[in-house]
Short mmCIF file of C-alpha atoms and ligand atoms in Angstrom, two decimals:
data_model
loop_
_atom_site.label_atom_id
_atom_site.label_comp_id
_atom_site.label_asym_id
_atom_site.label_seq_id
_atom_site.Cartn_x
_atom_site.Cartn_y
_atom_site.Cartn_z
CA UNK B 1 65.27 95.47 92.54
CA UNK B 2 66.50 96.70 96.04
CA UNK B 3 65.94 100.25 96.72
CA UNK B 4 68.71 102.36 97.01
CA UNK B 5 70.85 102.51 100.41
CA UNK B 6 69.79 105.13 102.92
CA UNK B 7 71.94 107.64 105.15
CA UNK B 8 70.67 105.70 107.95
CA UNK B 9 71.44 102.56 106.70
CA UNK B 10 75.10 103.41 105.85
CA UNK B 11 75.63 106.05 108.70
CA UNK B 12 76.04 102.91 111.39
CA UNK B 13 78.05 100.56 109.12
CA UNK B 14 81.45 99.40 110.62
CA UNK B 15 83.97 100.86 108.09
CA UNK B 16 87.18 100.42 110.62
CA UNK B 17 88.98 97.89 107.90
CA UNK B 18 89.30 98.33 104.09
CA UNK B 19 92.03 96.00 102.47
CA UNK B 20 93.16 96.58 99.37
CA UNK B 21 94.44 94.19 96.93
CA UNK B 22 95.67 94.24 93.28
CA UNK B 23 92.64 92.33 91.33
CA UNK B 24 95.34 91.17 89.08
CA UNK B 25 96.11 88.73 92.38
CA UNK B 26 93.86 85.65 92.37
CA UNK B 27 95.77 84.40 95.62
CA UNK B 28 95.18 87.59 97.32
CA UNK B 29 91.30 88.08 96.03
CA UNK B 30 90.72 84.37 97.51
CA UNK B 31 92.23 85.04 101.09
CA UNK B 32 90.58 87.74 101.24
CA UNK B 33 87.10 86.22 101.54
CA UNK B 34 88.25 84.47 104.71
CA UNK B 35 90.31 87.65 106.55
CA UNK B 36 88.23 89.80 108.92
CA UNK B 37 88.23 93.05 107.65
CA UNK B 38 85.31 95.40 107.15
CA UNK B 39 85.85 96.16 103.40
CA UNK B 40 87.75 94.74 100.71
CA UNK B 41 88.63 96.61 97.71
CA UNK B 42 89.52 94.99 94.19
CA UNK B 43 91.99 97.15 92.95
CA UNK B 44 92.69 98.36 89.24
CA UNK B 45 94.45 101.63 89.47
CA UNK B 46 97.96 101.83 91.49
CA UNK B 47 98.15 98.33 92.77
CA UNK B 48 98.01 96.68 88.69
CA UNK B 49 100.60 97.46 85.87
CA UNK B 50 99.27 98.78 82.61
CA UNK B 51 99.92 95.60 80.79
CA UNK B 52 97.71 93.59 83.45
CA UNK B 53 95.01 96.34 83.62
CA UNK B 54 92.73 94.03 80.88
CA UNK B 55 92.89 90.94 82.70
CA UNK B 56 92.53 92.50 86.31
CA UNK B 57 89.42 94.44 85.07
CA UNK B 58 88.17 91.01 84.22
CA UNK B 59 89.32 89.27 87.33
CA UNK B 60 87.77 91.65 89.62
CA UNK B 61 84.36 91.09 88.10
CA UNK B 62 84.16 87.70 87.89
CA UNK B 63 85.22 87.66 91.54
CA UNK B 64 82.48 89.39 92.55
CA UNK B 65 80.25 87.32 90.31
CA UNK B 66 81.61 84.41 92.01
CA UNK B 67 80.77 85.88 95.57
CA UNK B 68 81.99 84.62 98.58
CA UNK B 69 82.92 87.64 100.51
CA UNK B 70 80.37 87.50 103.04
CA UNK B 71 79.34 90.53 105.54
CA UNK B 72 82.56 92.62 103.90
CA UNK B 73 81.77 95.59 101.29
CA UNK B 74 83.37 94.84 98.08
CA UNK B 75 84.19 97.68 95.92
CA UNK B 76 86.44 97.75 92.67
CA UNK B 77 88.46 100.96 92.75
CA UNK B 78 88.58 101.91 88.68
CA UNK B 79 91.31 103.50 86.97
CA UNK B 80 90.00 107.31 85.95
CA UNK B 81 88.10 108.64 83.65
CA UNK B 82 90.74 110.73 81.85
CA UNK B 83 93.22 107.16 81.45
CA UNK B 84 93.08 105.30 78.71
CA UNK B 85 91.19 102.30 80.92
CA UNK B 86 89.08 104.18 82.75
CA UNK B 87 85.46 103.88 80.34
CA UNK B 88 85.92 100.47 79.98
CA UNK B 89 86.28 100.26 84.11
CA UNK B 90 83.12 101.87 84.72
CA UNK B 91 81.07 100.00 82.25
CA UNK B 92 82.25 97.08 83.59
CA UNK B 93 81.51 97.53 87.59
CA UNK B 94 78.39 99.31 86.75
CA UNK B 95 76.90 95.82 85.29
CA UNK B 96 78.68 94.24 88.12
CA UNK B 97 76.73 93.29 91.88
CA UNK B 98 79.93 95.34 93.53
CA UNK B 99 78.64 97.47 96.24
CA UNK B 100 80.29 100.42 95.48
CA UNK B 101 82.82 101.76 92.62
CA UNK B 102 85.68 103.90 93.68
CA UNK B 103 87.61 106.67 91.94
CA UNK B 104 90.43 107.93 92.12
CA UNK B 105 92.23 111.28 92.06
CA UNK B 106 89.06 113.57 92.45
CA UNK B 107 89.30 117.25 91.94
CA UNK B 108 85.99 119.35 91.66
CA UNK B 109 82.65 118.55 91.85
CA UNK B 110 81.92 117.90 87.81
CA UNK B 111 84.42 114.63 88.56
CA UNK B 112 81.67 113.19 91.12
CA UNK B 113 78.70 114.50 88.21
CA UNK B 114 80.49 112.19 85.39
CA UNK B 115 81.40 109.28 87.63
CA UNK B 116 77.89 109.11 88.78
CA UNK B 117 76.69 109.62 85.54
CA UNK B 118 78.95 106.54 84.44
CA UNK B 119 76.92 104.88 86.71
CA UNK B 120 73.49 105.59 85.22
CA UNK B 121 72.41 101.60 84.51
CA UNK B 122 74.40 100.67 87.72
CA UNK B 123 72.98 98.60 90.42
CA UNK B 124 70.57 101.17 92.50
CA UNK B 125 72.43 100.21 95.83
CA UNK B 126 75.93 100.68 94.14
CA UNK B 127 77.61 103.33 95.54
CA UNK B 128 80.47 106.11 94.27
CA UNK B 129 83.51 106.30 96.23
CA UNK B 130 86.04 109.05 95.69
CA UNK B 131 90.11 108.96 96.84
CA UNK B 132 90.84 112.64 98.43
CA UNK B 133 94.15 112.72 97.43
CA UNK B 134 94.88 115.69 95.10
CA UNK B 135 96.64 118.92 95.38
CA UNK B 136 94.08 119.96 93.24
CA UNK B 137 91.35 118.99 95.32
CA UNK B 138 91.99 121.15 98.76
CA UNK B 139 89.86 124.34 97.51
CA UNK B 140 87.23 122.30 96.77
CA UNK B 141 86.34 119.82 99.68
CA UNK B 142 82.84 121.31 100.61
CA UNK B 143 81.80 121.53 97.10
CA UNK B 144 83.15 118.00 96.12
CA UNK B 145 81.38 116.67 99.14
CA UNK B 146 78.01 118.43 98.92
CA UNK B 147 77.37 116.25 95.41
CA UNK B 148 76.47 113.47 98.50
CA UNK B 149 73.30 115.00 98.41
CA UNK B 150 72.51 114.77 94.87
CA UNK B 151 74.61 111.62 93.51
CA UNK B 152 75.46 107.75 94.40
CA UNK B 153 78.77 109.51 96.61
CA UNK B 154 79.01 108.01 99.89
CA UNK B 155 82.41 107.57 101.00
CA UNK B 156 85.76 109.18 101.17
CA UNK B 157 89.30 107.44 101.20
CA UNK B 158 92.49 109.41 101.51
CA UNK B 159 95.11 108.72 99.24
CA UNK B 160 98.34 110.24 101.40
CA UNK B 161 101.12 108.63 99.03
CA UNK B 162 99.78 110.31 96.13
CA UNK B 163 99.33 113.62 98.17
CA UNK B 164 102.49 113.21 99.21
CA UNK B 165 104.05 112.95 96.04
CA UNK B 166 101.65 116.03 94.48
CA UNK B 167 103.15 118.30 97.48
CA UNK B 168 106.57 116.95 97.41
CA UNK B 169 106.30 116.73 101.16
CA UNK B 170 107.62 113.72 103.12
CA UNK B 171 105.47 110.86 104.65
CA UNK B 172 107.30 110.74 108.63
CA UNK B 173 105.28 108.75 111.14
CA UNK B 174 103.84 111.76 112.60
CA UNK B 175 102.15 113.08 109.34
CA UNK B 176 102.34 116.36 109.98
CA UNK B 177 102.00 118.15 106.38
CA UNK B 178 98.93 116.33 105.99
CA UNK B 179 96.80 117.20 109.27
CA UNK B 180 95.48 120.23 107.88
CA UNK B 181 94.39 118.53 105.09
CA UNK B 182 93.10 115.21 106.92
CA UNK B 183 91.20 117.41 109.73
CA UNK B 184 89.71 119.12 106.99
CA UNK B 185 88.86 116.25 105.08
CA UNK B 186 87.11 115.17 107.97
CA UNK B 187 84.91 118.32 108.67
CA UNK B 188 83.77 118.66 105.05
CA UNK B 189 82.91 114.79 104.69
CA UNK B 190 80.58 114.72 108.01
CA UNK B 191 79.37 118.21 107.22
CA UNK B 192 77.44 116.47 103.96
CA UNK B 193 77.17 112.66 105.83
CA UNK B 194 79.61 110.83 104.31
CA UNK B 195 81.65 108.20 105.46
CA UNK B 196 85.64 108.72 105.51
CA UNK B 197 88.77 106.21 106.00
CA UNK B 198 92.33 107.01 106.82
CA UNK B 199 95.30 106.10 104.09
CA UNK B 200 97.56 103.15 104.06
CA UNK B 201 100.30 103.07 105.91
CA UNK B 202 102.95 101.65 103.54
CA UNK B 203 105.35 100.06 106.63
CA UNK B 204 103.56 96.83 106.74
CA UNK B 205 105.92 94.83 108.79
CA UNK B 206 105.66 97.18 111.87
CA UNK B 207 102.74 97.19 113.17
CA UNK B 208 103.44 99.33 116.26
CA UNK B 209 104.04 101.72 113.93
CA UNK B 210 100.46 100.95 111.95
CA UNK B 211 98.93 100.90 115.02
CA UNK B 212 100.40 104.57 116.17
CA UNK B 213 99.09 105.81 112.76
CA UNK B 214 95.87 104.36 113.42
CA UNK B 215 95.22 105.31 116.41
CA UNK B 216 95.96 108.98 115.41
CA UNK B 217 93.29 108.43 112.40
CA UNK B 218 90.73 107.74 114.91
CA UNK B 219 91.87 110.80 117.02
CA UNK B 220 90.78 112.74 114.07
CA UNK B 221 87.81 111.04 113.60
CA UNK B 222 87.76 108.87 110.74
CA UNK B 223 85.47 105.79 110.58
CA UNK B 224 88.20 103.20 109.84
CA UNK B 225 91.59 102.81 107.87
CA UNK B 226 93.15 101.52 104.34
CA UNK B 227 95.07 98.78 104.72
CA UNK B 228 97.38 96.88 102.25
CA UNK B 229 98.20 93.75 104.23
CA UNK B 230 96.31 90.92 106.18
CA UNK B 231 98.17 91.44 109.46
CA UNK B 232 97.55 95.37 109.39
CA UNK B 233 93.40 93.58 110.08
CA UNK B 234 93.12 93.22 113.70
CA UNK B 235 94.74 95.76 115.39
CA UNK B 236 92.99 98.11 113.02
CA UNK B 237 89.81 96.22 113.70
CA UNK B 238 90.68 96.81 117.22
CA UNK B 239 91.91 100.56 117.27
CA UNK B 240 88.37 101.54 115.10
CA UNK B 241 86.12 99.55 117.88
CA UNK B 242 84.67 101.19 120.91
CA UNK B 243 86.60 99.61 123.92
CA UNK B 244 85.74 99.24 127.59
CA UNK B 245 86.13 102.44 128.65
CA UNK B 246 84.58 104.14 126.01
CA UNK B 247 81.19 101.33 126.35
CA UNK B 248 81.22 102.34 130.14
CA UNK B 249 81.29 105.79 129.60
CA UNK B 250 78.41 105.46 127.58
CA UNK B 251 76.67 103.23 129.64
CA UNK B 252 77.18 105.68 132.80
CA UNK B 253 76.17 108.74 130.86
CA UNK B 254 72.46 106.87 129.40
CA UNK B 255 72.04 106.06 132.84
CA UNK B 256 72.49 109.52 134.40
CA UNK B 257 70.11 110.88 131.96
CA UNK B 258 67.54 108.45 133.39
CA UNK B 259 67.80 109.31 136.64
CA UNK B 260 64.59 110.91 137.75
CA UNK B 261 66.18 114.13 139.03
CA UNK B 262 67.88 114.71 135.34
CA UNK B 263 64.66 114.72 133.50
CA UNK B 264 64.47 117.91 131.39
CA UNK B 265 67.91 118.96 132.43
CA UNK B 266 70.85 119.72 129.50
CA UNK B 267 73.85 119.41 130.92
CA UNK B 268 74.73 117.33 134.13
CA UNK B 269 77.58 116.03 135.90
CA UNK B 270 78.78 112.10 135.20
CA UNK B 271 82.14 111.06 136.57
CA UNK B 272 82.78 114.41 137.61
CA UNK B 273 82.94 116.28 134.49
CA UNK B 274 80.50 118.37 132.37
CA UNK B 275 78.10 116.13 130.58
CA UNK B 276 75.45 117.40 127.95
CA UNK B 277 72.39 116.02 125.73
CA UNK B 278 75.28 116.08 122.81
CA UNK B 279 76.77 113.57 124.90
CA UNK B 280 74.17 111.76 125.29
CA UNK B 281 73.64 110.93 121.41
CA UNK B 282 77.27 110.69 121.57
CA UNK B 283 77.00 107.79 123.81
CA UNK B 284 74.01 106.09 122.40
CA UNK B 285 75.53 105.92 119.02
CA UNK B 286 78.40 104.40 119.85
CA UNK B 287 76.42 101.70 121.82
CA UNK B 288 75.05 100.87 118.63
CA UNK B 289 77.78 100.80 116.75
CA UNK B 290 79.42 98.36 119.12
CA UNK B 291 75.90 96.74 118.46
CA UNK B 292 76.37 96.37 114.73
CA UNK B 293 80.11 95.05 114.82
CA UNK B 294 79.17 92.49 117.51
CA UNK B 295 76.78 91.48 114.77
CA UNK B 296 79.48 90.47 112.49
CA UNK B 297 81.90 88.59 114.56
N1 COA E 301 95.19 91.09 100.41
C1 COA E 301 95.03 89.75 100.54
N2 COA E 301 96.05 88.91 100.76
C2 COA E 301 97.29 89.46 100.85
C3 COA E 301 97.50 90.85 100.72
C4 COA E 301 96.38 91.68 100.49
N3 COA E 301 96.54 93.01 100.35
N4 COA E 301 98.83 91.10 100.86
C5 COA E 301 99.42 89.92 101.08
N5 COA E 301 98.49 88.93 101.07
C6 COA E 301 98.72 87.50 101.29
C7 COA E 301 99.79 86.95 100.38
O1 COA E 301 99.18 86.51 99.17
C8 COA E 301 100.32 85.81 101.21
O2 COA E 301 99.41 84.72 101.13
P1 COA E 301 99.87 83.20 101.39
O3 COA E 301 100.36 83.14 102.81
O4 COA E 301 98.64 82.41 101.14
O5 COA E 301 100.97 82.97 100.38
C9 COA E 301 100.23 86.35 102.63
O6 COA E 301 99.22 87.34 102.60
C10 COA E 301 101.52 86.93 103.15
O7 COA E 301 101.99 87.90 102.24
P2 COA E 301 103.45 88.52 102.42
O8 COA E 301 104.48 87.56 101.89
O9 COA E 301 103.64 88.97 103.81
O10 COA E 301 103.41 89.81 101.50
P3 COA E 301 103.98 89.97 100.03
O11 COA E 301 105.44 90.34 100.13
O12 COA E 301 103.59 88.80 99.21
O13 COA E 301 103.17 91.24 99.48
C11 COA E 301 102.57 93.51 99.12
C12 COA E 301 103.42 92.55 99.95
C13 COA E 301 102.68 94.90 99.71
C14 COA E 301 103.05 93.52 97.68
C15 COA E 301 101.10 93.00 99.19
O14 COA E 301 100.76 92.96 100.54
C16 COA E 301 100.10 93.82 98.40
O15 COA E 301 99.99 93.65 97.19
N6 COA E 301 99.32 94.70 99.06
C17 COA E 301 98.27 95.47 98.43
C18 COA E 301 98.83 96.55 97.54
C19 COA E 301 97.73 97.40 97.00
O16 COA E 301 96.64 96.94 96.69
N7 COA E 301 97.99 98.72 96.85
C20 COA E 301 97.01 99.65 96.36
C21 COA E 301 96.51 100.57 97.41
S1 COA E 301 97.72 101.59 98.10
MG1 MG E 302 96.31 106.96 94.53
#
């Protein structure tokens, strides 16, 4: 048996592309083997009517049986816990080889303690992923996300259309009834070292539009984005990856901290502005993560 993931391991993963598909789609699970994105995720909850919810369950485990999917994390998100489906989900991906289950509709931290229990005879690399996407769920952030430290919970994925629909507020470009919530979202998901991806955006024939919304996920400081469509892929892919200016920067700030006359200094000047040993892990991080998704191109 492989032993379970560590922080490390997962903290330098490229997460910039999770596609979402309805399992109940054998045309979509097939293409999606073959489309560059990060993640993929198998989807039983929103994306399948409650009539196809049986055969989708089954679908989405056999496709993982089957394999295929390369590099990409697969996870199958389940319906929850209180639905009528939801047991018979989590029995079924916890015998499964999917790398990571997630849930939806999260509110406190005794949801995390009974979806992790659920997982109890699960794969010891499987991991619990939660959707942020309640009402319900705002008081709670820090406490939801401090069960990282005790449970299989790894990663966060916002859910803005059900948010949306909870608050009754409306989903504009701009997103601004959210950005309290997404910024904190954020703070409380890094604060316990878990990973976190932006929401769908739902326009997916206007992708300057995607890539607006994407861009403004990354200026919050998410690892990546949820996507429903193949050709919301690469300019996500792109938006999510460190780019030249960001790999010089990085370069030029390593190098000033070489220089002989910066040894045992803290903060220096590089380009003409204020740089600091925060910077400097700042800068060798991203190096590697530029490392990691040059690994899987
Ligand atoms: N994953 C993989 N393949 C997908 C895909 C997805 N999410 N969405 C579309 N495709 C495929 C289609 O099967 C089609 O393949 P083909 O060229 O081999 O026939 C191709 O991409 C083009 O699809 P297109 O005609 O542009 O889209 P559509 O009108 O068929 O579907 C949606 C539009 C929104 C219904 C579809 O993209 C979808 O189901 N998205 C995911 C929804 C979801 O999972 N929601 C839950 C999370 S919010
Ligand atoms: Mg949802």
């Amino acid at each position: 048996m492989p032993a379970p993931l560590t922080a490390a391991d997962l903290a330098l993963r490229p997460r910039r592309s999770a596609l979402y598909l309805p399992a109940s789609n054998p045309k979509a699970i097939a293409k999606a083997r073959t489309l560059p994105c990060d993640m993929v995720v198998l989807d039983l909850e929103d994306a399948v009517a409650p009539e196809a919810k049986e055969a989708a369950r089954a679908a989405a485990v056999a496709a993982i049986a089957e394999g295929g999917f390369g590099h990409r994390e697969v996870a199958i998100r389940a319906n929850g816990l209180d639905t009528e489906w939801g047991a018979a989900d989590l029995a079924a991906i916890a015998g499964s080889r999917a790398d990571a289950v997630l849930v939806p509709k999260v509110n406190a931290p005794e949801d995390i303690a009974r979806y992790h229990d659920a997982l109890s005879g699960a794969h010891p690399q499987m991991q619990l992923w939660a959707m942020i996407e309640t009402c319900g769920i705002v008081g709670n952030l820090p406490a939801v996300a401090a069960m990282a430290r005790t449970t299989r919970l790894s990663l966060w994925i916002m859910g803005i259309n059900d948010l949306a629909k909870e608050m009754r507020a409306q989903l504009t470009p701009c997103r601004t009834p959210f950005q309290p919530f997404l910024a904190m979202s954020v703070a409380a998901a890094r604060a316990n070292g878990i990973a976190i991806l932006d929401g769908v955006c739902n326009e997916f024939r206007d992708l300057e539009l995607f890539e607006a919304e994407a861009r403004q996920g990354l200026l919050f400081g998410f690892d990546g984005k949820s996507l429903i469509h193949p050709a919301q892929i690469e300019p996500c892919n792109t938006v999510f990856s460190p780019g030249e200016a960001d790999l010089a920067w990085a370069q030029s700030v390593i190098e000033a901290f070489g220089l002989p006359e910066n040894q045992g200094k803290g903060a220096i000047r590089v380009d003409g502005r204020m740089t600091e040993l925060l910077h400097l892990e700042q800068a060798r991080r991203l190096l590697e993560v530029a490392r990691r998704i040059e690994g899987i191109q």
